[in-house]
Each structure stands twice: as C-alpha cells, then as structure tokens.
Amino acid sequence: TALTGNAGNNTVYVDEPITGHVVGGEYSGSGDVINNTVVVKNTTVGGMVVGGHSQGASSMNNTVTIDNSTVGSVYVSMMNVGTEASNNTLYLKNAAIVSGEASGGHNYGNNRNNTLLVEGIGNKVGRVDEFQKYEFIATDRVNAGDVLLTVTGGAATDMQNQKVGVAMMSGGNPLLKQGDVITLMHNDSG
C-alpha cells in the first residue's frame, strides 16, 4: 500500500555537536513535506542539514537557520526528480559556515521562489545553487570593505535572472558613509 499524507510543522533545534545528519521533516510516501524548521545554533553538524525531504511529492515552506555554526551541506528542500521545491528559505547569520553545498531545492526539477537570506559578515558556503532570491542584511557590525557571503568551493555562481535585495538592519553602522563599499557575495573562484 502506498503511503499518503503530509509531514509538516516540525521544529528541530540543534545546539550541541552532531556527527550525522539533521532532518526537519521527511515523508517516504506521496505526501508533501511542508512548514518544517531546523535551527542550528552555536555548534557543528558533520553531515547534511535538511529542512524537508519528500520522496514522492513537493517540499514547500521549509526553513533552515545556520547561526554561528559549521555544517556539512544544507538542503532546505530535498526530493525526487520532477517534484516541486518552493518557498523554502536558508538563513545564514553570525559567520555561519556551510562546508559543502547550500541548496534551496535539491531535486533537479521545479524550483521556484527559494530564498537565501544572509545576515552580517563572515558567512561562507562551498557552493550555492537552486535559490531564486538572495537577500542580504547589513548589521551594525558591517564596515567598509567587509564581505557578507563568500563562496569557497571552486564552482561558479550563476546569478543571472536572480532577484537580489539589500537592507540595513535598524540602527545600522554610523561609520558607513556615502561611497563606502561592502561586498554582498564573493566567489573565491571569480
């Protein structure tokens, strides 16, 4: 018998080291994986961090936050070929490090409206893909010459047809002045 239903509204909070993987919601049947949240804060995860994993349907509205932590790879949404990954968000902040891939919808199918949100400086990813929107928030700690996100893995980053937004956190840095330059995203490979 085929499994039907949904896996949703789960929250996983990780604040101690884990050598394996972390998954917010997973469904092996034909149901959607929706509204799952994973927060990794002040720690390390050696394996993958997955917001939602569906083996037979869509994965939508999942959120992964990496806050002052180092993780292997992040797949906010992961599913089989031909299914939909939409409205998923990866939030990197406080010098978050994703050693491997950071992906909004790892399915080689229909990815839309997935967002990478980057707050503050010193955030790093090995590779970034399957995001359609990039949002950058400059905090009061951002100074002229700082980089918010660095891509370190050697692969090119395709930003064609992507939506990019920039905001200054309330209060901002009074030391930034007209003409100062900050880098939103830098790829070490060019």
PDB file of N, CA, C and O in Angstrom, residues 50-97:
ATOM      1  N   VAL A  50      18.824  19.109   6.505  1.00  0.00           N
ATOM      2  CA  VAL A  50      17.740  19.099   5.527  1.00  0.00           C
ATOM      3  C   VAL A  50      16.481  19.647   6.197  1.00  0.00           C
ATOM      4  O   VAL A  50      16.060  19.138   7.229  1.00  0.00           O
ATOM      5  N   GLY A  51      15.877  20.652   5.587  1.00  0.00           N
ATOM      6  CA  GLY A  51      14.634  21.195   6.131  1.00  0.00           C
ATOM      7  C   GLY A  51      13.477  20.253   5.909  1.00  0.00           C
ATOM      8  O   GLY A  51      12.757  19.892   6.824  1.00  0.00           O
ATOM      9  N   GLY A  52      13.280  19.827   4.643  1.00  0.00           N
ATOM     10  CA  GLY A  52      12.214  18.907   4.311  1.00  0.00           C
ATOM     11  C   GLY A  52      12.635  17.960   3.214  1.00  0.00           C
ATOM     12  O   GLY A  52      13.241  18.372   2.229  1.00  0.00           O
ATOM     13  N   HIS A  53      12.330  16.660   3.383  1.00  0.00           N
ATOM     14  CA  HIS A  53      12.701  15.637   2.401  1.00  0.00           C
ATOM     15  C   HIS A  53      11.457  14.832   2.042  1.00  0.00           C
ATOM     16  O   HIS A  53      10.906  14.122   2.877  1.00  0.00           O
ATOM     17  N   SER A  54      11.033  14.955   0.781  1.00  0.00           N
ATOM     18  CA  SER A  54       9.891  14.203   0.294  1.00  0.00           C
ATOM     19  C   SER A  54      10.351  13.278  -0.821  1.00  0.00           C
ATOM     20  O   SER A  54      11.038  13.708  -1.736  1.00  0.00           O
ATOM     21  N   GLN A  55       9.955  12.011  -0.756  1.00  0.00           N
ATOM     22  CA  GLN A  55      10.354  11.068  -1.795  1.00  0.00           C
ATOM     23  C   GLN A  55       9.306  10.926  -2.888  1.00  0.00           C
ATOM     24  O   GLN A  55       9.542  10.244  -3.877  1.00  0.00           O
ATOM     25  N   GLY A  56       8.141  11.578  -2.728  1.00  0.00           N
ATOM     26  CA  GLY A  56       7.124  11.378  -3.738  1.00  0.00           C
ATOM     27  C   GLY A  56       6.283  12.588  -4.075  1.00  0.00           C
ATOM     28  O   GLY A  56       5.406  12.508  -4.907  1.00  0.00           O
ATOM     29  N   ALA A  57       6.548  13.736  -3.435  1.00  0.00           N
ATOM     30  CA  ALA A  57       5.720  14.909  -3.715  1.00  0.00           C
ATOM     31  C   ALA A  57       6.554  16.174  -3.523  1.00  0.00           C
ATOM     32  O   ALA A  57       7.758  16.148  -3.657  1.00  0.00           O
ATOM     33  N   SER A  58       5.900  17.246  -3.177  1.00  0.00           N
ATOM     34  CA  SER A  58       6.547  18.548  -3.084  1.00  0.00           C
ATOM     35  C   SER A  58       7.095  18.816  -1.696  1.00  0.00           C
ATOM     36  O   SER A  58       6.673  18.216  -0.709  1.00  0.00           O
ATOM     37  N   SER A  59       8.042  19.749  -1.650  1.00  0.00           N
ATOM     38  CA  SER A  59       8.618  20.210  -0.392  1.00  0.00           C
ATOM     39  C   SER A  59       8.560  21.732  -0.394  1.00  0.00           C
ATOM     40  O   SER A  59       9.235  22.383  -1.195  1.00  0.00           O
ATOM     41  N   MET A  60       7.748  22.286   0.507  1.00  0.00           N
ATOM     42  CA  MET A  60       7.451  23.717   0.460  1.00  0.00           C
ATOM     43  C   MET A  60       7.468  24.348   1.845  1.00  0.00           C
ATOM     44  O   MET A  60       7.181  23.693   2.848  1.00  0.00           O
ATOM     45  N   ASN A  61       7.817  25.633   1.862  1.00  0.00           N
ATOM     46  CA  ASN A  61       7.733  26.465   3.069  1.00  0.00           C
ATOM     47  C   ASN A  61       8.583  25.926   4.222  1.00  0.00           C
ATOM     48  O   ASN A  61       8.215  26.063   5.382  1.00  0.00           O
ATOM     49  N   ASN A  62       9.713  25.329   3.893  1.00  0.00           N
ATOM     50  CA  ASN A  62      10.634  24.847   4.922  1.00  0.00           C
ATOM     51  C   ASN A  62      11.712  25.905   5.154  1.00  0.00           C
ATOM     52  O   ASN A  62      12.078  26.638   4.238  1.00  0.00           O
ATOM     53  N   THR A  63      12.220  25.975   6.388  1.00  0.00           N
ATOM     54  CA  THR A  63      13.223  26.972   6.752  1.00  0.00           C
ATOM     55  C   THR A  63      14.361  26.305   7.508  1.00  0.00           C
ATOM     56  O   THR A  63      14.128  25.512   8.419  1.00  0.00           O
ATOM     57  N   VAL A  64      15.589  26.643   7.108  1.00  0.00           N
ATOM     58  CA  VAL A  64      16.780  26.199   7.839  1.00  0.00           C
ATOM     59  C   VAL A  64      17.565  27.449   8.230  1.00  0.00           C
ATOM     60  O   VAL A  64      17.823  28.316   7.387  1.00  0.00           O
ATOM     61  N   THR A  65      17.941  27.542   9.510  1.00  0.00           N
ATOM     62  CA  THR A  65      18.769  28.639  10.004  1.00  0.00           C
ATOM     63  C   THR A  65      20.078  28.066  10.513  1.00  0.00           C
ATOM     64  O   THR A  65      20.076  27.161  11.350  1.00  0.00           O
ATOM     65  N   ILE A  66      21.189  28.588  10.006  1.00  0.00           N
ATOM     66  CA  ILE A  66      22.522  28.235  10.500  1.00  0.00           C
ATOM     67  C   ILE A  66      23.077  29.500  11.140  1.00  0.00           C
ATOM     68  O   ILE A  66      23.351  30.492  10.455  1.00  0.00           O
ATOM     69  N   ASP A  67      23.237  29.477  12.458  1.00  0.00           N
ATOM     70  CA  ASP A  67      23.611  30.655  13.236  1.00  0.00           C
ATOM     71  C   ASP A  67      24.900  30.370  13.995  1.00  0.00           C
ATOM     72  O   ASP A  67      24.915  29.533  14.900  1.00  0.00           O
ATOM     73  N   ASN A  68      25.989  31.026  13.592  1.00  0.00           N
ATOM     74  CA  ASN A  68      27.273  30.874  14.270  1.00  0.00           C
ATOM     75  C   ASN A  68      27.651  29.394  14.409  1.00  0.00           C
ATOM     76  O   ASN A  68      28.056  28.941  15.461  1.00  0.00           O
ATOM     77  N   SER A  69      27.484  28.642  13.331  1.00  0.00           N
ATOM     78  CA  SER A  69      27.720  27.204  13.349  1.00  0.00           C
ATOM     79  C   SER A  69      28.397  26.771  12.062  1.00  0.00           C
ATOM     80  O   SER A  69      28.363  27.483  11.055  1.00  0.00           O
ATOM     81  N   THR A  70      28.974  25.571  12.088  1.00  0.00           N
ATOM     82  CA  THR A  70      29.575  24.969  10.903  1.00  0.00           C
ATOM     83  C   THR A  70      28.849  23.665  10.621  1.00  0.00           C
ATOM     84  O   THR A  70      28.694  22.833  11.513  1.00  0.00           O
ATOM     85  N   VAL A  71      28.401  23.505   9.356  1.00  0.00           N
ATOM     86  CA  VAL A  71      27.682  22.290   8.960  1.00  0.00           C
ATOM     87  C   VAL A  71      28.273  21.767   7.653  1.00  0.00           C
ATOM     88  O   VAL A  71      28.963  22.481   6.927  1.00  0.00           O
ATOM     89  N   GLY A  72      27.968  20.497   7.326  1.00  0.00           N
ATOM     90  CA  GLY A  72      28.474  19.883   6.099  1.00  0.00           C
ATOM     91  C   GLY A  72      27.842  20.475   4.856  1.00  0.00           C
ATOM     92  O   GLY A  72      28.478  21.195   4.089  1.00  0.00           O
ATOM     93  N   SER A  73      26.570  20.200   4.615  1.00  0.00           N
ATOM     94  CA  SER A  73      25.804  20.749   3.499  1.00  0.00           C
ATOM     95  C   SER A  73      24.410  21.076   3.998  1.00  0.00           C
ATOM     96  O   SER A  73      23.974  20.546   5.023  1.00  0.00           O
ATOM     97  N   VAL A  74      23.715  21.957   3.257  1.00  0.00           N
ATOM     98  CA  VAL A  74      22.337  22.303   3.612  1.00  0.00           C
ATOM     99  C   VAL A  74      21.462  22.157   2.377  1.00  0.00           C
ATOM    100  O   VAL A  74      21.757  22.723   1.324  1.00  0.00           O
ATOM    101  N   TYR A  75      20.401  21.381   2.524  1.00  0.00           N
ATOM    102  CA  TYR A  75      19.363  21.248   1.508  1.00  0.00           C
ATOM    103  C   TYR A  75      18.060  21.642   2.193  1.00  0.00           C
ATOM    104  O   TYR A  75      17.498  20.852   2.951  1.00  0.00           O
ATOM    105  N   VAL A  76      17.621  22.880   1.953  1.00  0.00           N
ATOM    106  CA  VAL A  76      16.404  23.331   2.619  1.00  0.00           C
ATOM    107  C   VAL A  76      15.241  22.456   2.194  1.00  0.00           C
ATOM    108  O   VAL A  76      14.356  22.143   2.967  1.00  0.00           O
ATOM    109  N   SER A  77      15.300  22.021   0.935  1.00  0.00           N
ATOM    110  CA  SER A  77      14.268  21.157   0.394  1.00  0.00           C
ATOM    111  C   SER A  77      14.947  20.088  -0.463  1.00  0.00           C
ATOM    112  O   SER A  77      15.774  20.402  -1.308  1.00  0.00           O
ATOM    113  N   MET A  78      14.593  18.841  -0.235  1.00  0.00           N
ATOM    114  CA  MET A  78      15.205  17.740  -0.982  1.00  0.00           C
ATOM    115  C   MET A  78      14.106  16.766  -1.377  1.00  0.00           C
ATOM    116  O   MET A  78      13.291  16.381  -0.540  1.00  0.00           O
ATOM    117  N   MET A  79      14.078  16.402  -2.668  1.00  0.00           N
ATOM    118  CA  MET A  79      13.054  15.476  -3.114  1.00  0.00           C
ATOM    119  C   MET A  79      13.441  14.832  -4.420  1.00  0.00           C
ATOM    120  O   MET A  79      14.497  15.114  -4.966  1.00  0.00           O
ATOM    121  N   ASN A  80      12.592  13.967  -4.934  1.00  0.00           N
ATOM    122  CA  ASN A  80      12.875  13.246  -6.174  1.00  0.00           C
ATOM    123  C   ASN A  80      12.752  14.149  -7.394  1.00  0.00           C
ATOM    124  O   ASN A  80      12.116  15.199  -7.350  1.00  0.00           O
ATOM    125  N   VAL A  81      13.334  13.711  -8.494  1.00  0.00           N
ATOM    126  CA  VAL A  81      13.301  14.444  -9.753  1.00  0.00           C
ATOM    127  C   VAL A  81      11.863  14.698 -10.184  1.00  0.00           C
ATOM    128  O   VAL A  81      11.000  13.829 -10.078  1.00  0.00           O
ATOM    129  N   GLY A  82      11.616  15.915 -10.663  1.00  0.00           N
ATOM    130  CA  GLY A  82      10.318  16.246 -11.224  1.00  0.00           C
ATOM    131  C   GLY A  82       9.291  16.773 -10.249  1.00  0.00           C
ATOM    132  O   GLY A  82       8.203  17.152 -10.649  1.00  0.00           O
ATOM    133  N   THR A  83       9.606  16.821  -8.973  1.00  0.00           N
ATOM    134  CA  THR A  83       8.665  17.362  -7.993  1.00  0.00           C
ATOM    135  C   THR A  83       9.007  18.824  -7.741  1.00  0.00           C
ATOM    136  O   THR A  83       9.950  19.363  -8.293  1.00  0.00           O
ATOM    137  N   GLU A  84       8.265  19.465  -6.882  1.00  0.00           N
ATOM    138  CA  GLU A  84       8.404  20.910  -6.695  1.00  0.00           C
ATOM    139  C   GLU A  84       9.043  21.270  -5.366  1.00  0.00           C
ATOM    140  O   GLU A  84       8.698  20.719  -4.325  1.00  0.00           O
ATOM    141  N   ALA A  85       9.984  22.231  -5.433  1.00  0.00           N
ATOM    142  CA  ALA A  85      10.561  22.839  -4.234  1.00  0.00           C
ATOM    143  C   ALA A  85      10.255  24.327  -4.314  1.00  0.00           C
ATOM    144  O   ALA A  85      10.745  25.016  -5.210  1.00  0.00           O
ATOM    145  N   SER A  86       9.418  24.822  -3.407  1.00  0.00           N
ATOM    146  CA  SER A  86       9.052  26.237  -3.494  1.00  0.00           C
ATOM    147  C   SER A  86       8.914  26.871  -2.121  1.00  0.00           C
ATOM    148  O   SER A  86       8.583  26.216  -1.138  1.00  0.00           O
ATOM    149  N   ASN A  87       9.211  28.171  -2.098  1.00  0.00           N
ATOM    150  CA  ASN A  87       9.047  28.999  -0.894  1.00  0.00           C
ATOM    151  C   ASN A  87       9.847  28.486   0.296  1.00  0.00           C
ATOM    152  O   ASN A  87       9.396  28.560   1.438  1.00  0.00           O
ATOM    153  N   ASN A  88      11.035  27.969   0.033  1.00  0.00           N
ATOM    154  CA  ASN A  88      11.924  27.498   1.092  1.00  0.00           C
ATOM    155  C   ASN A  88      12.986  28.556   1.357  1.00  0.00           C
ATOM    156  O   ASN A  88      13.380  29.289   0.450  1.00  0.00           O
ATOM    157  N   THR A  89      13.472  28.645   2.611  1.00  0.00           N
ATOM    158  CA  THR A  89      14.413  29.695   2.986  1.00  0.00           C
ATOM    159  C   THR A  89      15.586  29.131   3.781  1.00  0.00           C
ATOM    160  O   THR A  89      15.383  28.376   4.735  1.00  0.00           O
ATOM    161  N   LEU A  90      16.796  29.513   3.371  1.00  0.00           N
ATOM    162  CA  LEU A  90      18.008  29.254   4.146  1.00  0.00           C
ATOM    163  C   LEU A  90      18.478  30.582   4.698  1.00  0.00           C
ATOM    164  O   LEU A  90      18.672  31.547   3.959  1.00  0.00           O
ATOM    165  N   TYR A  91      18.669  30.626   6.015  1.00  0.00           N
ATOM    166  CA  TYR A  91      19.074  31.833   6.719  1.00  0.00           C
ATOM    167  C   TYR A  91      20.452  31.587   7.313  1.00  0.00           C
ATOM    168  O   TYR A  91      20.618  30.739   8.184  1.00  0.00           O
ATOM    169  N   LEU A  92      21.461  32.319   6.807  1.00  0.00           N
ATOM    170  CA  LEU A  92      22.829  32.224   7.324  1.00  0.00           C
ATOM    171  C   LEU A  92      23.140  33.493   8.098  1.00  0.00           C
ATOM    172  O   LEU A  92      22.934  34.603   7.595  1.00  0.00           O
ATOM    173  N   LYS A  93      23.677  33.335   9.317  1.00  0.00           N
ATOM    174  CA  LYS A  93      23.978  34.527  10.113  1.00  0.00           C
ATOM    175  C   LYS A  93      25.117  34.259  11.084  1.00  0.00           C
ATOM    176  O   LYS A  93      25.408  33.110  11.425  1.00  0.00           O
ATOM    177  N   ASN A  94      25.764  35.346  11.490  1.00  0.00           N
ATOM    178  CA  ASN A  94      26.818  35.290  12.512  1.00  0.00           C
ATOM    179  C   ASN A  94      27.943  34.337  12.141  1.00  0.00           C
ATOM    180  O   ASN A  94      28.301  33.442  12.901  1.00  0.00           O
ATOM    181  N   ALA A  95      28.523  34.553  10.957  1.00  0.00           N
ATOM    182  CA  ALA A  95      29.663  33.764  10.475  1.00  0.00           C
ATOM    183  C   ALA A  95      29.341  32.282  10.353  1.00  0.00           C
ATOM    184  O   ALA A  95      30.134  31.419  10.709  1.00  0.00           O
ATOM    185  N   ALA A  96      28.169  31.986   9.815  1.00  0.00           N
ATOM    186  CA  ALA A  96      27.775  30.594   9.544  1.00  0.00           C
ATOM    187  C   ALA A  96      28.656  30.036   8.434  1.00  0.00           C
ATOM    188  O   ALA A  96      28.995  30.737   7.488  1.00  0.00           O
ATOM    189  N   ILE A  97      29.010  28.749   8.555  1.00  0.00           N
ATOM    190  CA  ILE A  97      29.839  28.091   7.550  1.00  0.00           C
ATOM    191  C   ILE A  97      29.142  26.813   7.086  1.00  0.00           C
ATOM    192  O   ILE A  97      28.834  25.937   7.893  1.00  0.00           O
TER     193      ILE A  97
END
